[in-house]
Amino acid sequence: MADIGIVMLDNRIPRPPGDVGNAASFPFPVAMAVSTGADTRQVVENHAAGLLPAITATAKELADGGVSAVTTCCGFLAVFQQELADSLEVPVATSSLLQVPLVLRTLRQDQVVCVLTANAATLTDAHLRAVGVGADLRPRVHLAGLERTEHLYPVLTGEIENLDVARAEGEVVAAARAAIAQRPEIGAFVFECTNLPPYAAAVRADTGRPVWDALSLIGWLHAGTVQPC
């Protein structure tokens, strides 16, 4: 039986080890279920409009299958955090963004968290409020997006079929460097996108900043909900 259930978007994109959509990324069993109709652009670029019933049904399917907790394969589904938590009998952690308030508490007050996201232009304050980043914390959150990358974002949206991992890693590291050049007070990164964990080690090594991502969130979720053997 799987420990954690993962609500998957309705897409076909490459998922290397480290990606939340690759079962080999986890040292424990996971169950994945596709939420039909929940395509990447609708979730990332259109606020997941109209998708709550389908996402909820998929999450319930996973919970009914016996998982101890449910997560998703897209950080933008943070907008449904409370609705999903209210609908299920198991804990729900929709997005790695849930870690932002905690990470902020680990930093000096003059430091900020950089949220590295698939698309900074469409990640709104509504997404951040849904994970506990209100007006008091918002000034300490810097958004850096990958929507203008020549390779990775087109892969994530399905425009390019094949992923060049080395090229994607270079684009992610470049985005992190650019963010620090703009905001030197960045003390840590939280990766919104569940496709970004494969590049976390490279960003840590290049910037010297800690990185939290979807894998760290799901590891925490697992630690609290699954009885050790």
JSON list of C-alpha atoms in Angstrom, two decimals:
[
{"chain": "A", "resi": 1, "resn": "MET", "atom": "CA", "xyz": [0.00, 0.00, 0.00]},
{"chain": "A", "resi": 2, "resn": "ALA", "atom": "CA", "xyz": [1.23, 3.51, -0.82]},
{"chain": "A", "resi": 3, "resn": "ASP", "atom": "CA", "xyz": [2.07, 5.96, 1.95]},
{"chain": "A", "resi": 4, "resn": "ILE", "atom": "CA", "xyz": [1.52, 9.28, 0.17]},
{"chain": "A", "resi": 5, "resn": "GLY", "atom": "CA", "xyz": [-0.96, 10.10, -2.59]},
{"chain": "A", "resi": 6, "resn": "ILE", "atom": "CA", "xyz": [-0.02, 12.58, -5.30]},
{"chain": "A", "resi": 7, "resn": "VAL", "atom": "CA", "xyz": [-2.61, 14.41, -7.40]},
{"chain": "A", "resi": 8, "resn": "MET", "atom": "CA", "xyz": [-1.09, 14.64, -10.88]},
{"chain": "A", "resi": 9, "resn": "LEU", "atom": "CA", "xyz": [-1.86, 17.19, -13.56]},
{"chain": "A", "resi": 10, "resn": "ASP", "atom": "CA", "xyz": [-3.19, 16.00, -16.89]},
{"chain": "A", "resi": 11, "resn": "ASN", "atom": "CA", "xyz": [0.01, 16.35, -18.89]},
{"chain": "A", "resi": 12, "resn": "ARG", "atom": "CA", "xyz": [2.78, 14.31, -20.45]},
{"chain": "A", "resi": 13, "resn": "ILE", "atom": "CA", "xyz": [6.13, 15.84, -19.60]},
{"chain": "A", "resi": 14, "resn": "PRO", "atom": "CA", "xyz": [9.55, 14.33, -18.86]},
{"chain": "A", "resi": 15, "resn": "ARG", "atom": "CA", "xyz": [10.03, 13.52, -15.18]},
{"chain": "A", "resi": 16, "resn": "PRO", "atom": "CA", "xyz": [13.65, 12.73, -14.26]},
{"chain": "A", "resi": 17, "resn": "PRO", "atom": "CA", "xyz": [14.62, 11.38, -10.84]},
{"chain": "A", "resi": 18, "resn": "GLY", "atom": "CA", "xyz": [13.88, 14.05, -8.26]},
{"chain": "A", "resi": 19, "resn": "ASP", "atom": "CA", "xyz": [10.70, 15.17, -9.99]},
{"chain": "A", "resi": 20, "resn": "VAL", "atom": "CA", "xyz": [7.61, 14.61, -7.83]},
{"chain": "A", "resi": 21, "resn": "GLY", "atom": "CA", "xyz": [6.01, 12.75, -10.72]},
{"chain": "A", "resi": 22, "resn": "ASN", "atom": "CA", "xyz": [8.73, 10.10, -10.68]},
{"chain": "A", "resi": 23, "resn": "ALA", "atom": "CA", "xyz": [8.09, 7.40, -8.07]},
{"chain": "A", "resi": 24, "resn": "ALA", "atom": "CA", "xyz": [11.84, 6.73, -7.86]},
{"chain": "A", "resi": 25, "resn": "SER", "atom": "CA", "xyz": [12.23, 10.17, -6.23]},
{"chain": "A", "resi": 26, "resn": "PHE", "atom": "CA", "xyz": [10.89, 8.77, -2.95]},
{"chain": "A", "resi": 27, "resn": "PRO", "atom": "CA", "xyz": [12.29, 6.28, -0.43]},
{"chain": "A", "resi": 28, "resn": "PHE", "atom": "CA", "xyz": [8.72, 5.17, 0.33]},
{"chain": "A", "resi": 29, "resn": "PRO", "atom": "CA", "xyz": [5.77, 4.03, -1.81]},
{"chain": "A", "resi": 30, "resn": "VAL", "atom": "CA", "xyz": [3.56, 6.67, -3.40]},
{"chain": "A", "resi": 31, "resn": "ALA", "atom": "CA", "xyz": [0.34, 6.49, -5.38]},
{"chain": "A", "resi": 32, "resn": "MET", "atom": "CA", "xyz": [-0.32, 8.85, -8.27]},
{"chain": "A", "resi": 33, "resn": "ALA", "atom": "CA", "xyz": [-3.66, 9.69, -9.84]},
{"chain": "A", "resi": 34, "resn": "VAL", "atom": "CA", "xyz": [-4.21, 12.04, -12.77]},
{"chain": "A", "resi": 35, "resn": "SER", "atom": "CA", "xyz": [-6.86, 14.72, -12.40]},
{"chain": "A", "resi": 36, "resn": "THR", "atom": "CA", "xyz": [-8.41, 14.62, -15.86]},
{"chain": "A", "resi": 37, "resn": "GLY", "atom": "CA", "xyz": [-8.61, 18.02, -17.52]},
{"chain": "A", "resi": 38, "resn": "ALA", "atom": "CA", "xyz": [-6.18, 19.70, -15.16]},
{"chain": "A", "resi": 39, "resn": "ASP", "atom": "CA", "xyz": [-3.64, 20.73, -17.76]},
{"chain": "A", "resi": 40, "resn": "THR", "atom": "CA", "xyz": [-0.53, 22.73, -16.94]},
{"chain": "A", "resi": 41, "resn": "ARG", "atom": "CA", "xyz": [-1.52, 26.02, -18.50]},
{"chain": "A", "resi": 42, "resn": "GLN", "atom": "CA", "xyz": [-4.94, 26.06, -16.83]},
{"chain": "A", "resi": 43, "resn": "VAL", "atom": "CA", "xyz": [-3.36, 25.52, -13.42]},
{"chain": "A", "resi": 44, "resn": "VAL", "atom": "CA", "xyz": [-0.28, 27.70, -13.79]},
{"chain": "A", "resi": 45, "resn": "GLU", "atom": "CA", "xyz": [-1.52, 30.47, -16.06]},
{"chain": "A", "resi": 46, "resn": "ASN", "atom": "CA", "xyz": [-5.26, 30.59, -15.31]},
{"chain": "A", "resi": 47, "resn": "HIS", "atom": "CA", "xyz": [-5.44, 30.18, -11.52]},
{"chain": "A", "resi": 48, "resn": "ALA", "atom": "CA", "xyz": [-6.74, 26.59, -11.88]},
{"chain": "A", "resi": 49, "resn": "ALA", "atom": "CA", "xyz": [-10.13, 28.11, -12.67]},
{"chain": "A", "resi": 50, "resn": "GLY", "atom": "CA", "xyz": [-12.95, 25.57, -12.61]},
{"chain": "A", "resi": 51, "resn": "LEU", "atom": "CA", "xyz": [-10.73, 22.68, -11.53]},
{"chain": "A", "resi": 52, "resn": "LEU", "atom": "CA", "xyz": [-11.55, 22.40, -7.83]},
{"chain": "A", "resi": 53, "resn": "PRO", "atom": "CA", "xyz": [-14.20, 19.64, -8.26]},
{"chain": "A", "resi": 54, "resn": "ALA", "atom": "CA", "xyz": [-11.88, 17.49, -10.38]},
{"chain": "A", "resi": 55, "resn": "ILE", "atom": "CA", "xyz": [-8.87, 18.02, -8.11]},
{"chain": "A", "resi": 56, "resn": "THR", "atom": "CA", "xyz": [-10.99, 17.25, -5.04]},
{"chain": "A", "resi": 57, "resn": "ALA", "atom": "CA", "xyz": [-12.36, 14.06, -6.61]},
{"chain": "A", "resi": 58, "resn": "THR", "atom": "CA", "xyz": [-8.85, 12.86, -7.43]},
{"chain": "A", "resi": 59, "resn": "ALA", "atom": "CA", "xyz": [-7.60, 13.65, -3.94]},
{"chain": "A", "resi": 60, "resn": "LYS", "atom": "CA", "xyz": [-10.51, 11.75, -2.42]},
{"chain": "A", "resi": 61, "resn": "GLU", "atom": "CA", "xyz": [-9.79, 8.80, -4.70]},
{"chain": "A", "resi": 62, "resn": "LEU", "atom": "CA", "xyz": [-6.25, 8.65, -3.33]},
{"chain": "A", "resi": 63, "resn": "ALA", "atom": "CA", "xyz": [-7.41, 9.03, 0.27]},
{"chain": "A", "resi": 64, "resn": "ASP", "atom": "CA", "xyz": [-10.00, 6.30, -0.19]},
{"chain": "A", "resi": 65, "resn": "GLY", "atom": "CA", "xyz": [-7.21, 4.09, -1.50]},
{"chain": "A", "resi": 66, "resn": "GLY", "atom": "CA", "xyz": [-5.58, 4.15, 1.91]},
{"chain": "A", "resi": 67, "resn": "VAL", "atom": "CA", "xyz": [-2.78, 6.72, 1.70]},
{"chain": "A", "resi": 68, "resn": "SER", "atom": "CA", "xyz": [-1.81, 8.50, 4.91]},
{"chain": "A", "resi": 69, "resn": "ALA", "atom": "CA", "xyz": [-1.65, 11.97, 3.35]},
{"chain": "A", "resi": 70, "resn": "VAL", "atom": "CA", "xyz": [-2.16, 13.72, 0.01]},
{"chain": "A", "resi": 71, "resn": "THR", "atom": "CA", "xyz": [-0.05, 16.19, -1.92]},
{"chain": "A", "resi": 72, "resn": "THR", "atom": "CA", "xyz": [-0.01, 17.43, -5.52]},
{"chain": "A", "resi": 73, "resn": "CYS", "atom": "CA", "xyz": [2.38, 17.71, -8.43]},
{"chain": "A", "resi": 74, "resn": "CYS", "atom": "CA", "xyz": [2.00, 21.49, -8.84]},
{"chain": "A", "resi": 75, "resn": "GLY", "atom": "CA", "xyz": [2.71, 24.24, -6.33]},
{"chain": "A", "resi": 76, "resn": "PHE", "atom": "CA", "xyz": [0.09, 26.48, -7.94]},
{"chain": "A", "resi": 77, "resn": "LEU", "atom": "CA", "xyz": [-2.59, 24.22, -6.45]},
{"chain": "A", "resi": 78, "resn": "ALA", "atom": "CA", "xyz": [-1.89, 26.07, -3.21]},
{"chain": "A", "resi": 79, "resn": "VAL", "atom": "CA", "xyz": [-5.03, 28.04, -4.09]},
{"chain": "A", "resi": 80, "resn": "PHE", "atom": "CA", "xyz": [-7.05, 24.96, -3.08]},
{"chain": "A", "resi": 81, "resn": "GLN", "atom": "CA", "xyz": [-5.19, 24.20, 0.15]},
{"chain": "A", "resi": 82, "resn": "GLN", "atom": "CA", "xyz": [-8.01, 24.90, 2.57]},
{"chain": "A", "resi": 83, "resn": "GLU", "atom": "CA", "xyz": [-10.74, 23.47, 0.39]},
{"chain": "A", "resi": 84, "resn": "LEU", "atom": "CA", "xyz": [-8.89, 20.19, -0.01]},
{"chain": "A", "resi": 85, "resn": "ALA", "atom": "CA", "xyz": [-7.94, 20.01, 3.66]},
{"chain": "A", "resi": 86, "resn": "ASP", "atom": "CA", "xyz": [-11.62, 20.51, 4.55]},
{"chain": "A", "resi": 87, "resn": "SER", "atom": "CA", "xyz": [-12.71, 17.79, 2.12]},
{"chain": "A", "resi": 88, "resn": "LEU", "atom": "CA", "xyz": [-10.42, 14.93, 3.15]},
{"chain": "A", "resi": 89, "resn": "GLU", "atom": "CA", "xyz": [-10.01, 12.86, 6.29]},
{"chain": "A", "resi": 90, "resn": "VAL", "atom": "CA", "xyz": [-6.21, 12.73, 5.89]},
{"chain": "A", "resi": 91, "resn": "PRO", "atom": "CA", "xyz": [-3.71, 15.61, 5.98]},
{"chain": "A", "resi": 92, "resn": "VAL", "atom": "CA", "xyz": [-3.24, 17.57, 2.76]},
{"chain": "A", "resi": 93, "resn": "ALA", "atom": "CA", "xyz": [-0.19, 19.58, 1.71]},
{"chain": "A", "resi": 94, "resn": "THR", "atom": "CA", "xyz": [-0.87, 20.97, -1.74]},
{"chain": "A", "resi": 95, "resn": "SER", "atom": "CA", "xyz": [2.26, 23.01, -2.32]},
{"chain": "A", "resi": 96, "resn": "SER", "atom": "CA", "xyz": [5.90, 23.44, -1.33]},
{"chain": "A", "resi": 97, "resn": "LEU", "atom": "CA", "xyz": [4.94, 27.07, -0.70]},
{"chain": "A", "resi": 98, "resn": "LEU", "atom": "CA", "xyz": [3.56, 25.91, 2.65]},
{"chain": "A", "resi": 99, "resn": "GLN", "atom": "CA", "xyz": [7.18, 25.94, 3.81]},
{"chain": "A", "resi": 100, "resn": "VAL", "atom": "CA", "xyz": [7.70, 29.66, 3.18]},
{"chain": "A", "resi": 101, "resn": "PRO", "atom": "CA", "xyz": [6.48, 30.94, 6.59]},
{"chain": "A", "resi": 102, "resn": "LEU", "atom": "CA", "xyz": [8.61, 28.36, 8.38]},
{"chain": "A", "resi": 103, "resn": "VAL", "atom": "CA", "xyz": [11.71, 29.13, 6.33]},
{"chain": "A", "resi": 104, "resn": "LEU", "atom": "CA", "xyz": [11.25, 32.83, 7.04]},
{"chain": "A", "resi": 105, "resn": "ARG", "atom": "CA", "xyz": [11.34, 32.06, 10.76]},
{"chain": "A", "resi": 106, "resn": "THR", "atom": "CA", "xyz": [14.77, 30.47, 10.30]},
{"chain": "A", "resi": 107, "resn": "LEU", "atom": "CA", "xyz": [16.26, 33.62, 8.79]},
{"chain": "A", "resi": 108, "resn": "ARG", "atom": "CA", "xyz": [17.30, 37.00, 10.12]},
{"chain": "A", "resi": 109, "resn": "GLN", "atom": "CA", "xyz": [14.65, 39.67, 9.89]},
{"chain": "A", "resi": 110, "resn": "ASP", "atom": "CA", "xyz": [16.68, 41.53, 7.28]},
{"chain": "A", "resi": 111, "resn": "GLN", "atom": "CA", "xyz": [16.68, 38.50, 4.98]},
{"chain": "A", "resi": 112, "resn": "VAL", "atom": "CA", "xyz": [14.09, 37.34, 2.47]},
{"chain": "A", "resi": 113, "resn": "VAL", "atom": "CA", "xyz": [13.02, 34.05, 0.91]},
{"chain": "A", "resi": 114, "resn": "CYS", "atom": "CA", "xyz": [13.19, 33.71, -2.86]},
{"chain": "A", "resi": 115, "resn": "VAL", "atom": "CA", "xyz": [10.35, 31.66, -4.26]},
{"chain": "A", "resi": 116, "resn": "LEU", "atom": "CA", "xyz": [11.67, 30.21, -7.50]},
{"chain": "A", "resi": 117, "resn": "THR", "atom": "CA", "xyz": [8.56, 29.44, -9.51]},
{"chain": "A", "resi": 118, "resn": "ALA", "atom": "CA", "xyz": [7.61, 28.14, -12.92]},
{"chain": "A", "resi": 119, "resn": "ASN", "atom": "CA", "xyz": [5.86, 31.42, -13.62]},
{"chain": "A", "resi": 120, "resn": "ALA", "atom": "CA", "xyz": [6.29, 34.49, -11.43]},
{"chain": "A", "resi": 121, "resn": "ALA", "atom": "CA", "xyz": [3.85, 36.49, -13.56]},
{"chain": "A", "resi": 122, "resn": "THR", "atom": "CA", "xyz": [0.94, 34.23, -12.59]},
{"chain": "A", "resi": 123, "resn": "LEU", "atom": "CA", "xyz": [1.88, 33.32, -9.01]},
{"chain": "A", "resi": 124, "resn": "THR", "atom": "CA", "xyz": [-0.31, 35.75, -7.11]},
{"chain": "A", "resi": 125, "resn": "ASP", "atom": "CA", "xyz": [-0.78, 36.99, -3.58]},
{"chain": "A", "resi": 126, "resn": "ALA", "atom": "CA", "xyz": [-3.84, 34.70, -3.45]},
{"chain": "A", "resi": 127, "resn": "HIS", "atom": "CA", "xyz": [-1.53, 31.69, -3.79]},
{"chain": "A", "resi": 128, "resn": "LEU", "atom": "CA", "xyz": [0.70, 33.06, -1.06]},
{"chain": "A", "resi": 129, "resn": "ARG", "atom": "CA", "xyz": [-2.16, 33.91, 1.31]},
{"chain": "A", "resi": 130, "resn": "ALA", "atom": "CA", "xyz": [-3.45, 30.34, 0.92]},
{"chain": "A", "resi": 131, "resn": "VAL", "atom": "CA", "xyz": [-0.21, 29.04, 2.47]},
{"chain": "A", "resi": 132, "resn": "GLY", "atom": "CA", "xyz": [0.01, 31.59, 5.27]},
{"chain": "A", "resi": 133, "resn": "VAL", "atom": "CA", "xyz": [2.00, 34.37, 3.62]},
{"chain": "A", "resi": 134, "resn": "GLY", "atom": "CA", "xyz": [-0.13, 37.40, 4.45]},
{"chain": "A", "resi": 135, "resn": "ALA", "atom": "CA", "xyz": [0.52, 41.11, 4.21]},
{"chain": "A", "resi": 136, "resn": "ASP", "atom": "CA", "xyz": [2.92, 40.98, 7.17]},
{"chain": "A", "resi": 137, "resn": "LEU", "atom": "CA", "xyz": [5.22, 38.45, 5.50]},
{"chain": "A", "resi": 138, "resn": "ARG", "atom": "CA", "xyz": [4.78, 39.40, 1.84]},
{"chain": "A", "resi": 139, "resn": "PRO", "atom": "CA", "xyz": [7.58, 42.04, 1.82]},
{"chain": "A", "resi": 140, "resn": "ARG", "atom": "CA", "xyz": [10.03, 39.28, 2.78]},
{"chain": "A", "resi": 141, "resn": "VAL", "atom": "CA", "xyz": [9.12, 37.06, -0.19]},
{"chain": "A", "resi": 142, "resn": "HIS", "atom": "CA", "xyz": [10.78, 37.64, -3.55]},
{"chain": "A", "resi": 143, "resn": "LEU", "atom": "CA", "xyz": [9.39, 35.91, -6.63]},
{"chain": "A", "resi": 144, "resn": "ALA", "atom": "CA", "xyz": [11.70, 34.73, -9.41]},
{"chain": "A", "resi": 145, "resn": "GLY", "atom": "CA", "xyz": [10.18, 33.01, -12.42]},
{"chain": "A", "resi": 146, "resn": "LEU", "atom": "CA", "xyz": [11.25, 30.64, -15.15]},
{"chain": "A", "resi": 147, "resn": "GLU", "atom": "CA", "xyz": [8.56, 31.62, -17.63]},
{"chain": "A", "resi": 148, "resn": "ARG", "atom": "CA", "xyz": [11.09, 33.24, -19.97]},
{"chain": "A", "resi": 149, "resn": "THR", "atom": "CA", "xyz": [13.52, 30.34, -20.09]},
{"chain": "A", "resi": 150, "resn": "GLU", "atom": "CA", "xyz": [14.17, 29.08, -23.60]},
{"chain": "A", "resi": 151, "resn": "HIS", "atom": "CA", "xyz": [14.09, 25.39, -22.69]},
{"chain": "A", "resi": 152, "resn": "LEU", "atom": "CA", "xyz": [12.63, 24.48, -19.30]},
{"chain": "A", "resi": 153, "resn": "TYR", "atom": "CA", "xyz": [9.34, 26.40, -19.37]},
{"chain": "A", "resi": 154, "resn": "PRO", "atom": "CA", "xyz": [8.45, 25.16, -22.87]},
{"chain": "A", "resi": 155, "resn": "VAL", "atom": "CA", "xyz": [9.12, 21.62, -21.61]},
{"chain": "A", "resi": 156, "resn": "LEU", "atom": "CA", "xyz": [6.85, 22.16, -18.61]},
{"chain": "A", "resi": 157, "resn": "THR", "atom": "CA", "xyz": [4.03, 23.46, -20.81]},
{"chain": "A", "resi": 158, "resn": "GLY", "atom": "CA", "xyz": [4.42, 20.68, -23.35]},
{"chain": "A", "resi": 159, "resn": "GLU", "atom": "CA", "xyz": [5.76, 22.78, -26.21]},
{"chain": "A", "resi": 160, "resn": "ILE", "atom": "CA", "xyz": [9.04, 20.83, -26.18]},
{"chain": "A", "resi": 161, "resn": "GLU", "atom": "CA", "xyz": [8.86, 17.06, -25.71]},
{"chain": "A", "resi": 162, "resn": "ASN", "atom": "CA", "xyz": [12.40, 16.17, -24.65]},
{"chain": "A", "resi": 163, "resn": "LEU", "atom": "CA", "xyz": [14.11, 17.51, -21.55]},
{"chain": "A", "resi": 164, "resn": "ASP", "atom": "CA", "xyz": [17.80, 18.37, -21.60]},
{"chain": "A", "resi": 165, "resn": "VAL", "atom": "CA", "xyz": [18.51, 18.08, -17.87]},
{"chain": "A", "resi": 166, "resn": "ALA", "atom": "CA", "xyz": [21.87, 19.85, -18.05]},
{"chain": "A", "resi": 167, "resn": "ARG", "atom": "CA", "xyz": [20.39, 22.76, -19.99]},
{"chain": "A", "resi": 168, "resn": "ALA", "atom": "CA", "xyz": [17.44, 23.01, -17.61]},
{"chain": "A", "resi": 169, "resn": "GLU", "atom": "CA", "xyz": [19.80, 22.97, -14.63]},
{"chain": "A", "resi": 170, "resn": "GLY", "atom": "CA", "xyz": [21.77, 25.82, -16.14]},
{"chain": "A", "resi": 171, "resn": "GLU", "atom": "CA", "xyz": [18.61, 27.88, -16.59]},
{"chain": "A", "resi": 172, "resn": "VAL", "atom": "CA", "xyz": [17.51, 27.27, -13.00]},
{"chain": "A", "resi": 173, "resn": "VAL", "atom": "CA", "xyz": [20.93, 28.19, -11.59]},
{"chain": "A", "resi": 174, "resn": "ALA", "atom": "CA", "xyz": [21.00, 31.32, -13.77]},
{"chain": "A", "resi": 175, "resn": "ALA", "atom": "CA", "xyz": [17.58, 32.36, -12.45]},
{"chain": "A", "resi": 176, "resn": "ALA", "atom": "CA", "xyz": [18.76, 31.87, -8.87]},
{"chain": "A", "resi": 177, "resn": "ARG", "atom": "CA", "xyz": [21.89, 33.93, -9.53]},
{"chain": "A", "resi": 178, "resn": "ALA", "atom": "CA", "xyz": [19.85, 36.70, -11.12]},
{"chain": "A", "resi": 179, "resn": "ALA", "atom": "CA", "xyz": [17.51, 36.79, -8.13]},
{"chain": "A", "resi": 180, "resn": "ILE", "atom": "CA", "xyz": [20.44, 37.21, -5.73]},
{"chain": "A", "resi": 181, "resn": "ALA", "atom": "CA", "xyz": [21.92, 39.94, -7.92]},
{"chain": "A", "resi": 182, "resn": "GLN", "atom": "CA", "xyz": [18.60, 41.76, -7.65]},
{"chain": "A", "resi": 183, "resn": "ARG", "atom": "CA", "xyz": [18.02, 40.98, -3.96]},
{"chain": "A", "resi": 184, "resn": "PRO", "atom": "CA", "xyz": [21.32, 40.22, -2.19]},
{"chain": "A", "resi": 185, "resn": "GLU", "atom": "CA", "xyz": [19.40, 39.82, 1.06]},
{"chain": "A", "resi": 186, "resn": "ILE", "atom": "CA", "xyz": [17.97, 36.49, -0.16]},
{"chain": "A", "resi": 187, "resn": "GLY", "atom": "CA", "xyz": [18.77, 34.03, 2.59]},
{"chain": "A", "resi": 188, "resn": "ALA", "atom": "CA", "xyz": [17.10, 30.91, 1.21]},
{"chain": "A", "resi": 189, "resn": "PHE", "atom": "CA", "xyz": [15.14, 29.50, -1.69]},
{"chain": "A", "resi": 190, "resn": "VAL", "atom": "CA", "xyz": [11.81, 27.68, -1.76]},
{"chain": "A", "resi": 191, "resn": "PHE", "atom": "CA", "xyz": [11.11, 26.03, -5.10]},
{"chain": "A", "resi": 192, "resn": "GLU", "atom": "CA", "xyz": [7.41, 26.27, -5.95]},
{"chain": "A", "resi": 193, "resn": "CYS", "atom": "CA", "xyz": [7.56, 23.99, -8.97]},
{"chain": "A", "resi": 194, "resn": "THR", "atom": "CA", "xyz": [7.54, 20.25, -8.32]},
{"chain": "A", "resi": 195, "resn": "ASN", "atom": "CA", "xyz": [9.69, 19.74, -11.42]},
{"chain": "A", "resi": 196, "resn": "LEU", "atom": "CA", "xyz": [12.59, 21.69, -9.86]},
{"chain": "A", "resi": 197, "resn": "PRO", "atom": "CA", "xyz": [13.95, 19.39, -7.10]},
{"chain": "A", "resi": 198, "resn": "PRO", "atom": "CA", "xyz": [16.42, 17.75, -9.55]},
{"chain": "A", "resi": 199, "resn": "TYR", "atom": "CA", "xyz": [18.21, 21.10, -9.66]},
{"chain": "A", "resi": 200, "resn": "ALA", "atom": "CA", "xyz": [18.18, 21.93, -5.94]},
{"chain": "A", "resi": 201, "resn": "ALA", "atom": "CA", "xyz": [21.68, 20.61, -5.27]},
{"chain": "A", "resi": 202, "resn": "ALA", "atom": "CA", "xyz": [23.12, 22.73, -8.08]},
{"chain": "A", "resi": 203, "resn": "VAL", "atom": "CA", "xyz": [21.46, 25.88, -6.72]},
{"chain": "A", "resi": 204, "resn": "ARG", "atom": "CA", "xyz": [22.70, 25.16, -3.19]},
{"chain": "A", "resi": 205, "resn": "ALA", "atom": "CA", "xyz": [26.24, 24.63, -4.47]},
{"chain": "A", "resi": 206, "resn": "ASP", "atom": "CA", "xyz": [26.24, 27.68, -6.73]},
{"chain": "A", "resi": 207, "resn": "THR", "atom": "CA", "xyz": [24.58, 30.21, -4.41]},
{"chain": "A", "resi": 208, "resn": "GLY", "atom": "CA", "xyz": [25.54, 28.93, -0.97]},
{"chain": "A", "resi": 209, "resn": "ARG", "atom": "CA", "xyz": [21.90, 29.32, 0.10]},
{"chain": "A", "resi": 210, "resn": "PRO", "atom": "CA", "xyz": [19.69, 26.54, 1.48]},
{"chain": "A", "resi": 211, "resn": "VAL", "atom": "CA", "xyz": [16.90, 25.25, -0.73]},
{"chain": "A", "resi": 212, "resn": "TRP", "atom": "CA", "xyz": [13.58, 23.72, 0.25]},
{"chain": "A", "resi": 213, "resn": "ASP", "atom": "CA", "xyz": [11.32, 22.13, -2.34]},
{"chain": "A", "resi": 214, "resn": "ALA", "atom": "CA", "xyz": [8.48, 19.70, -2.90]},
{"chain": "A", "resi": 215, "resn": "LEU", "atom": "CA", "xyz": [10.57, 16.73, -1.82]},
{"chain": "A", "resi": 216, "resn": "SER", "atom": "CA", "xyz": [11.39, 18.32, 1.53]},
{"chain": "A", "resi": 217, "resn": "LEU", "atom": "CA", "xyz": [7.68, 19.07, 2.02]},
{"chain": "A", "resi": 218, "resn": "ILE", "atom": "CA", "xyz": [6.62, 15.53, 1.15]},
{"chain": "A", "resi": 219, "resn": "GLY", "atom": "CA", "xyz": [9.34, 14.05, 3.35]},
{"chain": "A", "resi": 220, "resn": "TRP", "atom": "CA", "xyz": [7.98, 16.11, 6.24]},
{"chain": "A", "resi": 221, "resn": "LEU", "atom": "CA", "xyz": [4.43, 15.04, 5.42]},
{"chain": "A", "resi": 222, "resn": "HIS", "atom": "CA", "xyz": [5.49, 11.40, 5.37]},
{"chain": "A", "resi": 223, "resn": "ALA", "atom": "CA", "xyz": [7.43, 11.66, 8.65]},
{"chain": "A", "resi": 224, "resn": "GLY", "atom": "CA", "xyz": [4.38, 12.90, 10.49]},
{"chain": "A", "resi": 225, "resn": "THR", "atom": "CA", "xyz": [1.73, 10.62, 9.06]},
{"chain": "A", "resi": 226, "resn": "VAL", "atom": "CA", "xyz": [3.26, 7.19, 8.48]},
{"chain": "A", "resi": 227, "resn": "GLN", "atom": "CA", "xyz": [3.90, 4.81, 11.36]},
{"chain": "A", "resi": 228, "resn": "PRO", "atom": "CA", "xyz": [7.49, 3.48, 11.17]},
{"chain": "A", "resi": 229, "resn": "CYS", "atom": "CA", "xyz": [7.76, -0.24, 10.54]}
]
